[in-house]
PDB file of C-alpha atoms and ligand atoms in Angstrom:
ATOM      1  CA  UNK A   1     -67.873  67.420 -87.318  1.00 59.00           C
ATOM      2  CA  UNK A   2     -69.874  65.670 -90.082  1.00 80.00           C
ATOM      3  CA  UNK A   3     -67.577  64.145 -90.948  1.00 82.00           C
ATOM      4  CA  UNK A   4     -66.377  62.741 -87.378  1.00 88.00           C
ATOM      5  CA  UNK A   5     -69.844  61.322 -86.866  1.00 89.00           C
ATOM      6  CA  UNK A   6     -70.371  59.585 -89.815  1.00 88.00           C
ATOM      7  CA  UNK A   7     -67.126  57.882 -89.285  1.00 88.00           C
ATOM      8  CA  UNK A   8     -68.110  57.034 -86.146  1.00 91.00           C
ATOM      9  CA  UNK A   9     -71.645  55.571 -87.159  1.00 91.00           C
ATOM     10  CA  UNK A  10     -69.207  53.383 -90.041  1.00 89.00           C
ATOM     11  CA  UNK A  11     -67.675  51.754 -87.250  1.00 86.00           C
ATOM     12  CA  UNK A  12     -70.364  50.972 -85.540  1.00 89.00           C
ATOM     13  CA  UNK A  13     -72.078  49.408 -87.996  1.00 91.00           C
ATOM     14  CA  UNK A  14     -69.030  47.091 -89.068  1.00 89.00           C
ATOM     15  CA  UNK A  15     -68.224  46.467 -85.095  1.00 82.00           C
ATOM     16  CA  UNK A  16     -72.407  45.456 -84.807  1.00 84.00           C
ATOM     17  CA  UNK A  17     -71.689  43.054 -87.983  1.00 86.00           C
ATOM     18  CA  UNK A  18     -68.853  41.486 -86.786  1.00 82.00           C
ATOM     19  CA  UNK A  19     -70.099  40.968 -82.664  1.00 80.00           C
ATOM     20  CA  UNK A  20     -74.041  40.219 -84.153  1.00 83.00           C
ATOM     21  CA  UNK A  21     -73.603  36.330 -84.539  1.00 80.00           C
ATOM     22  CA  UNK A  22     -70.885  36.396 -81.418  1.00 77.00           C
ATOM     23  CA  UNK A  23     -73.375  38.077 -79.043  1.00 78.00           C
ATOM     24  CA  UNK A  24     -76.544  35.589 -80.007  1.00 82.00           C
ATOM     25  CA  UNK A  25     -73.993  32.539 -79.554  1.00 78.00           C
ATOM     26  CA  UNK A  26     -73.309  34.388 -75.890  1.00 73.00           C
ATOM     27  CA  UNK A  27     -76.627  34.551 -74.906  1.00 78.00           C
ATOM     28  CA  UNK A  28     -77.663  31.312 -76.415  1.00 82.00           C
ATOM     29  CA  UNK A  29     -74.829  29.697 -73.635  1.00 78.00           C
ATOM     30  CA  UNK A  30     -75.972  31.665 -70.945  1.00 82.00           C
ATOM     31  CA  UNK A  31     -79.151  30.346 -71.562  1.00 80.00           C
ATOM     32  CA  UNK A  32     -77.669  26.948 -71.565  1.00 79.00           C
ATOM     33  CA  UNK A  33     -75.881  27.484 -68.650  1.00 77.00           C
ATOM     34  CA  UNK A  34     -79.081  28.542 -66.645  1.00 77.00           C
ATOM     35  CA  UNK A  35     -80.712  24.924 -68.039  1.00 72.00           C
ATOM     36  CA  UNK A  36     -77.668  23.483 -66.282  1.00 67.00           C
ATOM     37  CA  UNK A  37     -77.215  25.243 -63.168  1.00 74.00           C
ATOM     38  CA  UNK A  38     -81.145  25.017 -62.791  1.00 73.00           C
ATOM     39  CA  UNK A  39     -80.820  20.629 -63.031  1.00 67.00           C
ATOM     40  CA  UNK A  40     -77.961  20.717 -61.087  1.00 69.00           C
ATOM     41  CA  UNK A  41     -80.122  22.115 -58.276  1.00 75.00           C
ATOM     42  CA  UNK A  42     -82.403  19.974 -58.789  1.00 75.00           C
ATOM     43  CA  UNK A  43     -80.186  16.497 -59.113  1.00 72.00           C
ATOM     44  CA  UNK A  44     -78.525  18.295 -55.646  1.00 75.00           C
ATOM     45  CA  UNK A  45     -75.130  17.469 -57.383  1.00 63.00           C
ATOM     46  CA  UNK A  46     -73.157  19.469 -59.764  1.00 58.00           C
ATOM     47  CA  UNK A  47     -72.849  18.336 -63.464  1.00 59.00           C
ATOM     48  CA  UNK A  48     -69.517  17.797 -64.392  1.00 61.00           C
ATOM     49  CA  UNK A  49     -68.852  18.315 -68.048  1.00 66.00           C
ATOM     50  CA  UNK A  50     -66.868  15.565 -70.003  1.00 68.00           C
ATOM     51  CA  UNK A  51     -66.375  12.210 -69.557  1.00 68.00           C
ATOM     52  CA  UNK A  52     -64.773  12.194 -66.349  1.00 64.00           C
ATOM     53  CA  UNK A  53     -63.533   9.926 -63.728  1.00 65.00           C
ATOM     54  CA  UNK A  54     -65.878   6.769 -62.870  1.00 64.00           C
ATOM     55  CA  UNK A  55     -67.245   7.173 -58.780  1.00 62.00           C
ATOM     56  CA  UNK A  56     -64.462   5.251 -56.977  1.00 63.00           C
ATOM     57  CA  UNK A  57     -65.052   2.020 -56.011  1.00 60.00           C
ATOM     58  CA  UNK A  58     -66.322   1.252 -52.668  1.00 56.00           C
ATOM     59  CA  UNK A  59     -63.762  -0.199 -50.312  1.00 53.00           C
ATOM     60  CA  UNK A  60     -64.418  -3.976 -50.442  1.00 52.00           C
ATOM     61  CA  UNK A  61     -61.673  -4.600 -47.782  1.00 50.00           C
ATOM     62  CA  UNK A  62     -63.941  -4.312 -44.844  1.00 51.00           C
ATOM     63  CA  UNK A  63     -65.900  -7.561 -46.294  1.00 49.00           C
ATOM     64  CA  UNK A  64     -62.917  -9.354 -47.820  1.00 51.00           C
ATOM     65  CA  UNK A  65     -61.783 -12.286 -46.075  1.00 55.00           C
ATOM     66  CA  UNK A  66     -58.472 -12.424 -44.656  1.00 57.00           C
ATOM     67  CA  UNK A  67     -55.908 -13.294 -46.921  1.00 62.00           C
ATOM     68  CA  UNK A  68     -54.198 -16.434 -46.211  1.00 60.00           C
ATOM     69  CA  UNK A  69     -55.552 -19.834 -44.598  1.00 59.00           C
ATOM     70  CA  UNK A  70     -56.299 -20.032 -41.289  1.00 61.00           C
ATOM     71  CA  UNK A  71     -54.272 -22.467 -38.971  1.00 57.00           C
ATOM     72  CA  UNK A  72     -56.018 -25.971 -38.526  1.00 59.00           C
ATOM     73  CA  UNK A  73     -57.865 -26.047 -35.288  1.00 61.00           C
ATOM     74  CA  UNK A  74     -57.379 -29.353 -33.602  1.00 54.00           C
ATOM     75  CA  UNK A  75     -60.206 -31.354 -31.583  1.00 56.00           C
ATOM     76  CA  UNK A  76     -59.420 -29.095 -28.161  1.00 58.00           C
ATOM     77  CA  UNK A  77     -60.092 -26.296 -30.158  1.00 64.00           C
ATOM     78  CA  UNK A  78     -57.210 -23.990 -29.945  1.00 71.00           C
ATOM     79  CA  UNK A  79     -54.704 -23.792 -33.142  1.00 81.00           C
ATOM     80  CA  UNK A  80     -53.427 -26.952 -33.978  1.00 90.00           C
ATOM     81  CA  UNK A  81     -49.464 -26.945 -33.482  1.00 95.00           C
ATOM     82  CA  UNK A  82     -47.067 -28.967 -35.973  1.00 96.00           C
ATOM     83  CA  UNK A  83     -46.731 -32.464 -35.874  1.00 95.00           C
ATOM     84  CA  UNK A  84     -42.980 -32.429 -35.630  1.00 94.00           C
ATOM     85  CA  UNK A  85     -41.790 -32.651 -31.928  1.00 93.00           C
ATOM     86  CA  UNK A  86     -39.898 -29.362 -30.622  1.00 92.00           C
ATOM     87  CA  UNK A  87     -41.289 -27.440 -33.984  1.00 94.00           C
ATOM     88  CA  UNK A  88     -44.290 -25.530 -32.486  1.00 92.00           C
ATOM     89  CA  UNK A  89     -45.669 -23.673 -35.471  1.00 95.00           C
ATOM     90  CA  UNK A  90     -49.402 -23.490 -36.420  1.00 95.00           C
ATOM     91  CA  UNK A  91     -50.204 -26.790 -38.237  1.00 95.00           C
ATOM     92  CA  UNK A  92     -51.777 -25.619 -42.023  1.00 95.00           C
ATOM     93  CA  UNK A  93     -52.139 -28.891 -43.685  1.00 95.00           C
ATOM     94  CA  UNK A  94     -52.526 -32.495 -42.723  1.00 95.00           C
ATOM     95  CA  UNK A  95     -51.123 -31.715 -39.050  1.00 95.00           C
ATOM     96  CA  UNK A  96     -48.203 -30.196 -40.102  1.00 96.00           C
ATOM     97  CA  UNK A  97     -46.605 -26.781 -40.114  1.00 96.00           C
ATOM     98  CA  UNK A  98     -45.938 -25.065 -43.590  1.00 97.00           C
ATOM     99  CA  UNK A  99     -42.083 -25.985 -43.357  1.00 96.00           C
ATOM    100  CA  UNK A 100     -42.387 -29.400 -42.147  1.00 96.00           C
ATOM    101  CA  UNK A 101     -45.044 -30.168 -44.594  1.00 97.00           C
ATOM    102  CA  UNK A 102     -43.086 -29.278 -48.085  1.00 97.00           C
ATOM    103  CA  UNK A 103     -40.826 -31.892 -46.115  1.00 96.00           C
ATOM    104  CA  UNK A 104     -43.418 -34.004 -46.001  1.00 96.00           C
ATOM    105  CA  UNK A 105     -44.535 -34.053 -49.453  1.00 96.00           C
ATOM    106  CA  UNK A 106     -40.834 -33.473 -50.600  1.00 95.00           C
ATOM    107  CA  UNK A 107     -40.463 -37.144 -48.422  1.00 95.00           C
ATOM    108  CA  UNK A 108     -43.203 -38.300 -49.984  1.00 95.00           C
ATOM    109  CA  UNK A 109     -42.737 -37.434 -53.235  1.00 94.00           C
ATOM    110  CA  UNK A 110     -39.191 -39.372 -53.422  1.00 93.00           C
ATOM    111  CA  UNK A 111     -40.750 -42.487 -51.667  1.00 92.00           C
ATOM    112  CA  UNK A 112     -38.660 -41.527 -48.090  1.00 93.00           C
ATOM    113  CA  UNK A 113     -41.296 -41.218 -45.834  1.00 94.00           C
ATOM    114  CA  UNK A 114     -40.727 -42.537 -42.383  1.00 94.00           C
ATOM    115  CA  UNK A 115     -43.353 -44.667 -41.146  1.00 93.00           C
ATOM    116  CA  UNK A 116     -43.803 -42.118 -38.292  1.00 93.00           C
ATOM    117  CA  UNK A 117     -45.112 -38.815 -40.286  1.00 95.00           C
ATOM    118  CA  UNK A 118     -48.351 -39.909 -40.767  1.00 94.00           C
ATOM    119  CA  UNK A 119     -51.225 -37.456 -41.650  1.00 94.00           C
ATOM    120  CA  UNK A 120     -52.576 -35.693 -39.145  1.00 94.00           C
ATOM    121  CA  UNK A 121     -50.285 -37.473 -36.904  1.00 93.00           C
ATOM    122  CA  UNK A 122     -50.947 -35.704 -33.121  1.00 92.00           C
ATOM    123  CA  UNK A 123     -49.042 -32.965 -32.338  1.00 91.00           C
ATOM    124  CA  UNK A 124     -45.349 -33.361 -31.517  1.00 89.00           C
ATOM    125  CA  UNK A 125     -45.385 -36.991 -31.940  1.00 92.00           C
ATOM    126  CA  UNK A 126     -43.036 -36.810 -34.967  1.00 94.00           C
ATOM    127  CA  UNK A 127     -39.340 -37.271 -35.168  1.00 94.00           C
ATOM    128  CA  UNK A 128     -37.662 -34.996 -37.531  1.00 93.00           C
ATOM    129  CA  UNK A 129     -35.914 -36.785 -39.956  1.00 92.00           C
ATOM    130  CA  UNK A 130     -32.280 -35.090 -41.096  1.00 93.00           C
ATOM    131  CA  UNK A 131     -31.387 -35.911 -44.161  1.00 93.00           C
ATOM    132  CA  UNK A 132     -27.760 -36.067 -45.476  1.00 94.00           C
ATOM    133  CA  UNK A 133     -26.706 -33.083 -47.241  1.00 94.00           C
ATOM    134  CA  UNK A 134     -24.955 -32.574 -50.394  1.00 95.00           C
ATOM    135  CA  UNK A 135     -22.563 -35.676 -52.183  1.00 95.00           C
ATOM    136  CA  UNK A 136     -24.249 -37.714 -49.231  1.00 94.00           C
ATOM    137  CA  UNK A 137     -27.857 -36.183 -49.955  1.00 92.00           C
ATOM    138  CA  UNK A 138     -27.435 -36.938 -53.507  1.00 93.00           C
ATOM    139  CA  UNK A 139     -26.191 -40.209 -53.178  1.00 93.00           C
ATOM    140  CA  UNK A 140     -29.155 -41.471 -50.748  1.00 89.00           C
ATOM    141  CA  UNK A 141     -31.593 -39.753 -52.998  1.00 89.00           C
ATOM    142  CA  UNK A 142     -30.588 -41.338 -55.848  1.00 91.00           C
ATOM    143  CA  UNK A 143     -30.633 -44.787 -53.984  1.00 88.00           C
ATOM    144  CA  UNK A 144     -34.331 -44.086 -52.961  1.00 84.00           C
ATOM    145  CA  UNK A 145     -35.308 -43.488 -56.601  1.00 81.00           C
ATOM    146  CA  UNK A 146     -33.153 -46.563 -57.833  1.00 82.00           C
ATOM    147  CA  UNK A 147     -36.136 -49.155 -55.471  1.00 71.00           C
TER     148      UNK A 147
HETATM  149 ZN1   ZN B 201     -43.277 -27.917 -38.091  1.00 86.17          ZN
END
């Protein structure tokens, strides 16, 4: 039985090598992990390890202004409507809808522009112009950019 023992007390000894340094770095993290817990209670928030995820951004949208432009508000106060007679859309710049006014600049822009669409012109008091399409709309806009 001698013999059994001191076997016994061998392996023991070797185990208690081996475990020594592992059971000091054990109770050196539980330590640590008492520091943590214990500033985490007092912070009131758990500490997250790592780098993690920056705190989400606050939502801006209830500040943001409204995409978009607003519709030009005429003298009466209500929404301007388009210059163009029988168009009826919300004016957005210089009196006229957003349609009619690429027309207008697009008139503009190849010297065309009746002497009726004015700037701010009042509302409906613009004839809409029809322009000749294709061979015909080529033909007259080349004749406007020969003057
Ligand atoms: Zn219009």
């Amino acid at each position: 039985m001698s013999l059994d023992k001191m076997l016994r007390d061998v392996v023991r000894e070797e185990v208690a090598k081996v475990l020594g340094p592992l059971t000091a770095i054990v109770t050196d993290l539980q330590a640590q992990g008492a520091v943590v817990a214990r500033l985490a209670s007092a912070l009131g928030t758990p500490i997250k390890r790592g780098p993690g995820r920056p705190p989400k951004a606050v939502a801006l949208t209830a500040t943001k202004a409204k995409r978009g432009r607003k519709a030009a508000v005429g003298a009466s106060g209500g929404a301007r409507v388009c210059a163009l007679e029988d168009c009826g859309r919300p004016a957005r710049s210089k009196g006229y809808c957003a349609a009619h006014y690429q027309k207008y600049r697009m008139l503009e822009r190849t010297d065309r522009l009746p002497s009726d669409w004015k700037p701010y012109a009042a509302e409906g008091s613009v004839k809409n112009l029809a322009l000749p399409r294709g061979r015909a709309g080529a033909k007259a806009l080349a004749e406007a950019r020969k003057k």
